CSV table of C-alpha atoms in Angstrom, one decimal:
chain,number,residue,atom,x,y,z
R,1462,UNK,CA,7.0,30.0,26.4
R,1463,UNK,CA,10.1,28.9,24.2
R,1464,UNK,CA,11.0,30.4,21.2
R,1465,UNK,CA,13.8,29.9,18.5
R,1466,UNK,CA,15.9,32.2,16.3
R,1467,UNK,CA,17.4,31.1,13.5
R,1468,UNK,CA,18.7,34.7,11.7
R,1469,UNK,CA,20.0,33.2,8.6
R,1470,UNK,CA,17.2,32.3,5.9
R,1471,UNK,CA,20.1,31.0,3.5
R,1472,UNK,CA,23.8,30.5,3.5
R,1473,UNK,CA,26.3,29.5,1.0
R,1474,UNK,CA,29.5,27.4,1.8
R,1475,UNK,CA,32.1,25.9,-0.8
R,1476,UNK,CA,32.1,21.8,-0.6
R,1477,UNK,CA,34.9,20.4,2.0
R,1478,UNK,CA,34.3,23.9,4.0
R,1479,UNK,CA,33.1,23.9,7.8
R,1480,UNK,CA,30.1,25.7,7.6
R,1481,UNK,CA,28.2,26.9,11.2
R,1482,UNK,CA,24.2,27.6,10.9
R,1483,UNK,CA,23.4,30.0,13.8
R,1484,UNK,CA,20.5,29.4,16.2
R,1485,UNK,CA,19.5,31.2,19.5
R,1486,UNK,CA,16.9,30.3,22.4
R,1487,UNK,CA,14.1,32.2,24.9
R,1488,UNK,CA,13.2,30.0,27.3
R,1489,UNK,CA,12.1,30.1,31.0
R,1490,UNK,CA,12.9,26.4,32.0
R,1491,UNK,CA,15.9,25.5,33.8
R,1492,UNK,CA,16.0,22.0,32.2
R,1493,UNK,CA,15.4,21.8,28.2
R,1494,UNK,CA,16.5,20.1,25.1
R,1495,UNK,CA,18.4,21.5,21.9
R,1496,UNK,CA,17.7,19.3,18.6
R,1497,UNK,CA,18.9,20.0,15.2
R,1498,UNK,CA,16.5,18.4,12.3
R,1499,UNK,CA,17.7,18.6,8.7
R,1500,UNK,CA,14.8,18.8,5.9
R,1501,UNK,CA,16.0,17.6,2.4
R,1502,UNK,CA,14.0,18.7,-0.3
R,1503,UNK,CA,11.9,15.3,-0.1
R,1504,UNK,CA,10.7,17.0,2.7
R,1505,UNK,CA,11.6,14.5,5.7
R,1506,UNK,CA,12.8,15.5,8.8
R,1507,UNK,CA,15.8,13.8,9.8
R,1508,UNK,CA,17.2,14.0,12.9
R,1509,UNK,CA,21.2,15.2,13.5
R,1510,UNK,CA,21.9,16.2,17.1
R,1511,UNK,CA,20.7,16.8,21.0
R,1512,UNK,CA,22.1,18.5,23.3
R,1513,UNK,CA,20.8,18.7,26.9
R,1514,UNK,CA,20.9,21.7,28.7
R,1515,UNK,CA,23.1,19.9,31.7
R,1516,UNK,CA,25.5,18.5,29.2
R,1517,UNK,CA,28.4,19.7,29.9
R,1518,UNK,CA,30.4,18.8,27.1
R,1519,UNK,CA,29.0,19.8,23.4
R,1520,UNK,CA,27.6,16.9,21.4
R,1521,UNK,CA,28.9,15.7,18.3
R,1522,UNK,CA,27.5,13.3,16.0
R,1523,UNK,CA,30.1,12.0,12.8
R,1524,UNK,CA,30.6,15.5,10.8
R,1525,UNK,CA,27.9,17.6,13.1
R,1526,UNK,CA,29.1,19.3,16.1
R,1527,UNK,CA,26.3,21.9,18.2
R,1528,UNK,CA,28.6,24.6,19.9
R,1529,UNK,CA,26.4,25.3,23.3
R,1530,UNK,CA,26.6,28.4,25.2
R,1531,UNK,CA,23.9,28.2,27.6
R,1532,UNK,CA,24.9,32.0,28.9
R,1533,UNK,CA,24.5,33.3,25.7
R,1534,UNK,CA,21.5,31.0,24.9
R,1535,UNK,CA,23.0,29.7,21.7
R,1536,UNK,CA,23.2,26.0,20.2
R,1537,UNK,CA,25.2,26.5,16.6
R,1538,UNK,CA,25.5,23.9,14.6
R,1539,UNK,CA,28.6,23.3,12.9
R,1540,UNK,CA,28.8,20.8,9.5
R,1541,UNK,CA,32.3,19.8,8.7
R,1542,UNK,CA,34.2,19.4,5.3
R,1543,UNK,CA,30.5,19.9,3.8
R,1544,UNK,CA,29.1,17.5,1.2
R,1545,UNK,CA,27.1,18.4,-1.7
R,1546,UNK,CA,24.2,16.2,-0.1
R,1547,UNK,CA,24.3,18.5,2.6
R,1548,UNK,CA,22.1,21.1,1.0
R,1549,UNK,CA,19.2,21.4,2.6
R,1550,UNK,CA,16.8,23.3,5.2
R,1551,UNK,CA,18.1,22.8,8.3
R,1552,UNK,CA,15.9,23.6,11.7
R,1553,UNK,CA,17.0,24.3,15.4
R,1554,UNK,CA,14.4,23.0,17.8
R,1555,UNK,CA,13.8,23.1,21.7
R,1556,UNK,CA,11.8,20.7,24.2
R,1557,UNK,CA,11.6,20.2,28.2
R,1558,UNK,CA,13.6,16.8,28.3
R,1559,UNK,CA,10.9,13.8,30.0
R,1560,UNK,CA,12.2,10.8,29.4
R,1561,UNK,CA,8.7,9.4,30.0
R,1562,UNK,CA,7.2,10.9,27.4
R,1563,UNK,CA,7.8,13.0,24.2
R,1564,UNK,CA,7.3,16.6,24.4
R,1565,UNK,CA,6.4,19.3,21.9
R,1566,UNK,CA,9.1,20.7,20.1
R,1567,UNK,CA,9.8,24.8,19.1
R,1568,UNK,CA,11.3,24.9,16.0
R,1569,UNK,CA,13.1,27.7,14.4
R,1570,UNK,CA,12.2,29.2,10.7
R,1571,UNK,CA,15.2,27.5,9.2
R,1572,UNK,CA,18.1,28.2,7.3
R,1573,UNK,CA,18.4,26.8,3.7
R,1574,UNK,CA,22.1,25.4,3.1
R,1575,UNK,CA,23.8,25.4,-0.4
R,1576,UNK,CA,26.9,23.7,-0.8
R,1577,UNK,CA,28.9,24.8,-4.0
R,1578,UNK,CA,30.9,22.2,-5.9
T,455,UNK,CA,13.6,-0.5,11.1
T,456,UNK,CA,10.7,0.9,8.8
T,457,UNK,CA,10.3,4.4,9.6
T,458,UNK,CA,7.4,6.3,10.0
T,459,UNK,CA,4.3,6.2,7.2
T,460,UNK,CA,2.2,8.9,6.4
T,461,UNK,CA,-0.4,8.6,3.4
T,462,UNK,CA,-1.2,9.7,1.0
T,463,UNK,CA,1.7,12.3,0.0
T,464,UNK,CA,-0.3,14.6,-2.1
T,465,UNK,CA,-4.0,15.5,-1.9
T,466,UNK,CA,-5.5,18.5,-3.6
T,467,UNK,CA,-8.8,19.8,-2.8
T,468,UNK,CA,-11.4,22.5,-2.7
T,469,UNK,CA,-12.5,24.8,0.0
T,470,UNK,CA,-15.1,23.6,2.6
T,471,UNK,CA,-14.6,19.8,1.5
T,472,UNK,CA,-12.9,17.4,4.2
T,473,UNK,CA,-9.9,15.5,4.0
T,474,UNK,CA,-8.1,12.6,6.0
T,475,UNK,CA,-4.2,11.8,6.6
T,476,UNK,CA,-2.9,8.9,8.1
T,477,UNK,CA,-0.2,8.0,10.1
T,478,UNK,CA,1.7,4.8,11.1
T,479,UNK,CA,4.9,5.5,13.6
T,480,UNK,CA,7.3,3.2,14.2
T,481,UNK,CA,6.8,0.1,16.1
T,482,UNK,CA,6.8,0.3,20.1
T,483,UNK,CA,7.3,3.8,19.6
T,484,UNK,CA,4.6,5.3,22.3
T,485,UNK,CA,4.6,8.8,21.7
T,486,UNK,CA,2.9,10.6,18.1
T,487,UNK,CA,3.3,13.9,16.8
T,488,UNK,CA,1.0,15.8,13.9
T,489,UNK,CA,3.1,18.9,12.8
T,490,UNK,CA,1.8,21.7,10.4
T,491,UNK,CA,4.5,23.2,8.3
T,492,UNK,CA,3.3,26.0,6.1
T,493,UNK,CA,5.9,26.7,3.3
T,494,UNK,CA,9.2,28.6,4.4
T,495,UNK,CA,8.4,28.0,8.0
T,496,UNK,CA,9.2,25.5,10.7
T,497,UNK,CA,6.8,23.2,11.9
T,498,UNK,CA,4.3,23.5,14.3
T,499,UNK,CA,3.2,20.9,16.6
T,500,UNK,CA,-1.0,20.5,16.2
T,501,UNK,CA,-1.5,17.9,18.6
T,502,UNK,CA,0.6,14.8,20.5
T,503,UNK,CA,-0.5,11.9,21.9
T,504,UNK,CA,0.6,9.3,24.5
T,505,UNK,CA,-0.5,5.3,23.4
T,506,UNK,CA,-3.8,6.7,22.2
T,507,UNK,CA,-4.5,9.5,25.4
T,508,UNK,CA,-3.9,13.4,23.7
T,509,UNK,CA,-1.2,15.2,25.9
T,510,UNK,CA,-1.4,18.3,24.4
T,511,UNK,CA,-3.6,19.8,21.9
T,512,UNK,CA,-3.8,23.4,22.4
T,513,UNK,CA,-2.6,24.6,18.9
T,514,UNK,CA,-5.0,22.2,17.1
T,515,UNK,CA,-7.9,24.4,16.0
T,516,UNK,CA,-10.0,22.2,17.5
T,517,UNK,CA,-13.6,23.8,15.0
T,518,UNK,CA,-12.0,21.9,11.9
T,519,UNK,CA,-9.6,20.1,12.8
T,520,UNK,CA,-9.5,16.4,14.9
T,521,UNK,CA,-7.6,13.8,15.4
T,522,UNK,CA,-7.2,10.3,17.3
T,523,UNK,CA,-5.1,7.2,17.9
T,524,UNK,CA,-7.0,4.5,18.1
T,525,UNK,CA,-5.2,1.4,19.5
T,526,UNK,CA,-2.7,3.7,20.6
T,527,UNK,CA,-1.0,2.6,17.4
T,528,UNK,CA,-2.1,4.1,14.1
T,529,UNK,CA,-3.3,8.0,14.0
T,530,UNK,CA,-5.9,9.8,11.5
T,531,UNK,CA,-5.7,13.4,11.3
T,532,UNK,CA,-8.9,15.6,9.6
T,533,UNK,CA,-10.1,18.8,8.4
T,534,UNK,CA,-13.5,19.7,7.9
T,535,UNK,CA,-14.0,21.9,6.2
T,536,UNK,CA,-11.0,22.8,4.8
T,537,UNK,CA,-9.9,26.6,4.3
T,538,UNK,CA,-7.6,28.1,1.7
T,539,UNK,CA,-4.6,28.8,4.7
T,540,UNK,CA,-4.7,25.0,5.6
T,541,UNK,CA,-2.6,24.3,2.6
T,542,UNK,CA,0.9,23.1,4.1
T,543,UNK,CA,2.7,19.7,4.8
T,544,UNK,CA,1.7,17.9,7.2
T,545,UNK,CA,3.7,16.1,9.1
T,546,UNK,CA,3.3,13.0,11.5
T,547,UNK,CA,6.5,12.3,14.1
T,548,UNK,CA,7.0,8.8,16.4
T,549,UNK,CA,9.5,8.8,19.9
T,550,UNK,CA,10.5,6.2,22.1
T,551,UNK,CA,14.2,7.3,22.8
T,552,UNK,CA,15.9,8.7,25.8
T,553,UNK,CA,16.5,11.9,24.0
T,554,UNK,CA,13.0,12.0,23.0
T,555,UNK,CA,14.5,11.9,19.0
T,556,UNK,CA,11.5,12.4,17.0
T,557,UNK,CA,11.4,10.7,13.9
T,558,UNK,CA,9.1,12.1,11.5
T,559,UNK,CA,7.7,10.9,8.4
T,560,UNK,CA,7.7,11.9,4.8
T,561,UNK,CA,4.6,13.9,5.0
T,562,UNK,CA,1.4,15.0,3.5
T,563,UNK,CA,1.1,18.0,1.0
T,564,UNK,CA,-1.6,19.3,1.0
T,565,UNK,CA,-2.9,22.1,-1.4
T,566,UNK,CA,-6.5,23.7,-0.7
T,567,UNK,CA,-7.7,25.5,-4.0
């Protein structure tokens, strides 16, 4: 069974600050996928980053970086010079990659983001 | 690209009566998702099909709740009868990509009084 920590429930950062949102994984699979979903408070999921478990460089997408330590079972993701639309609940998430079909996804309990002007 | 469509967004109802949602993924996406999110927690994955054959169901509590896909394009998802601890969004998710990216819709809200 997979399972996802996120220890946070909510974090402060000042706007322009880096801000990292902690997540750790339990998982028996050698092969697995790492997602990060953002949830504004409209309440859509929007996608922000995937990281494979045999990628050996960490993914990055525009301002969103996941720092991946697969021996420490860890997939932070880090939010650069942060935005005041970046507040939000933001939600690690885990699959077994298929590329012939979807799989479930684990999600974590979230951590709500507040960005301070 | 038009995203995913759920409907309706809000629906309030009683104990013990039933309910429908409805979901529309994206076009040529193959794979649908139904999560349950129950306020201040992550959501939980109820049931996913592939075209309109169930993969996985084994969270779906399968006395009240069903769902299909027929066509392999549109889904319904239903509760009957509903119970106060179904109240949650609900949320319907399309994938086609390599990554398996979900993309989910706005969702459902639903209160049970």
């Amino acid at each position: 069974a997979q399972k996802i920590t996120q220890t946070q429930p909510g974090m402060f950062v000042q706007e322009k600050e880096a801000v990292t949102l902690d997540c750790t994984y339990d998982t028996s699979d050698q092969s697995y996928g790492l997602f990060w979903y953002k949830q504004p408070s409209s309440g859509e999921m929007i996608f922000l980053i995937y990281q494979g478990s045999y990628d050996e460089q960490n993914a990055t997408e525009g301002r969103y970086s996941l720092n991946f330590q697969k021996a420490r079972k860890s997939a932070n993701l880090v939010i650069s010079a942060s935005q005041l639309g970046d507040s939000a609940m933001y939600f690690c998430a885990m699959s077994p990659p298929d590329e012939n079909a979807g799989n479930m996804l684990t999600f974590g309990g979230g951590t709500r983001l507040m960005v301070k002007p | 690209e038009a995203g995913v469509a759920q409907s309706p967004r809000y629906k309030i109802i009683e104990k013990r009566q039933s309910v429908a949602f409805w979901c529309n993924p994206i076009s040529g996406h193959a794979t649908l998702y139904w999560y349950q999110q129950i306020l201040g927690q992550g959501p939980k994955l109820l049931i996913q099909f592939q075209n309109n054959g169930v993969v996985d169901d084994s969270q779906l509590p399968k006395d009240r709740f069903s769902a299909e896909r027929l066509k392999g394009v549109d889904s319904t998802l239903k509760i009957q009868p509903a119970k106060l601890e179904d109240s949650a969004v609900y949320l319907c998710a399309s994938s086609f990509g390599r990554h398996n990216e979900q993309f989910f819709g706005p969702g459902t809200r639903l209160t049970v009084l």
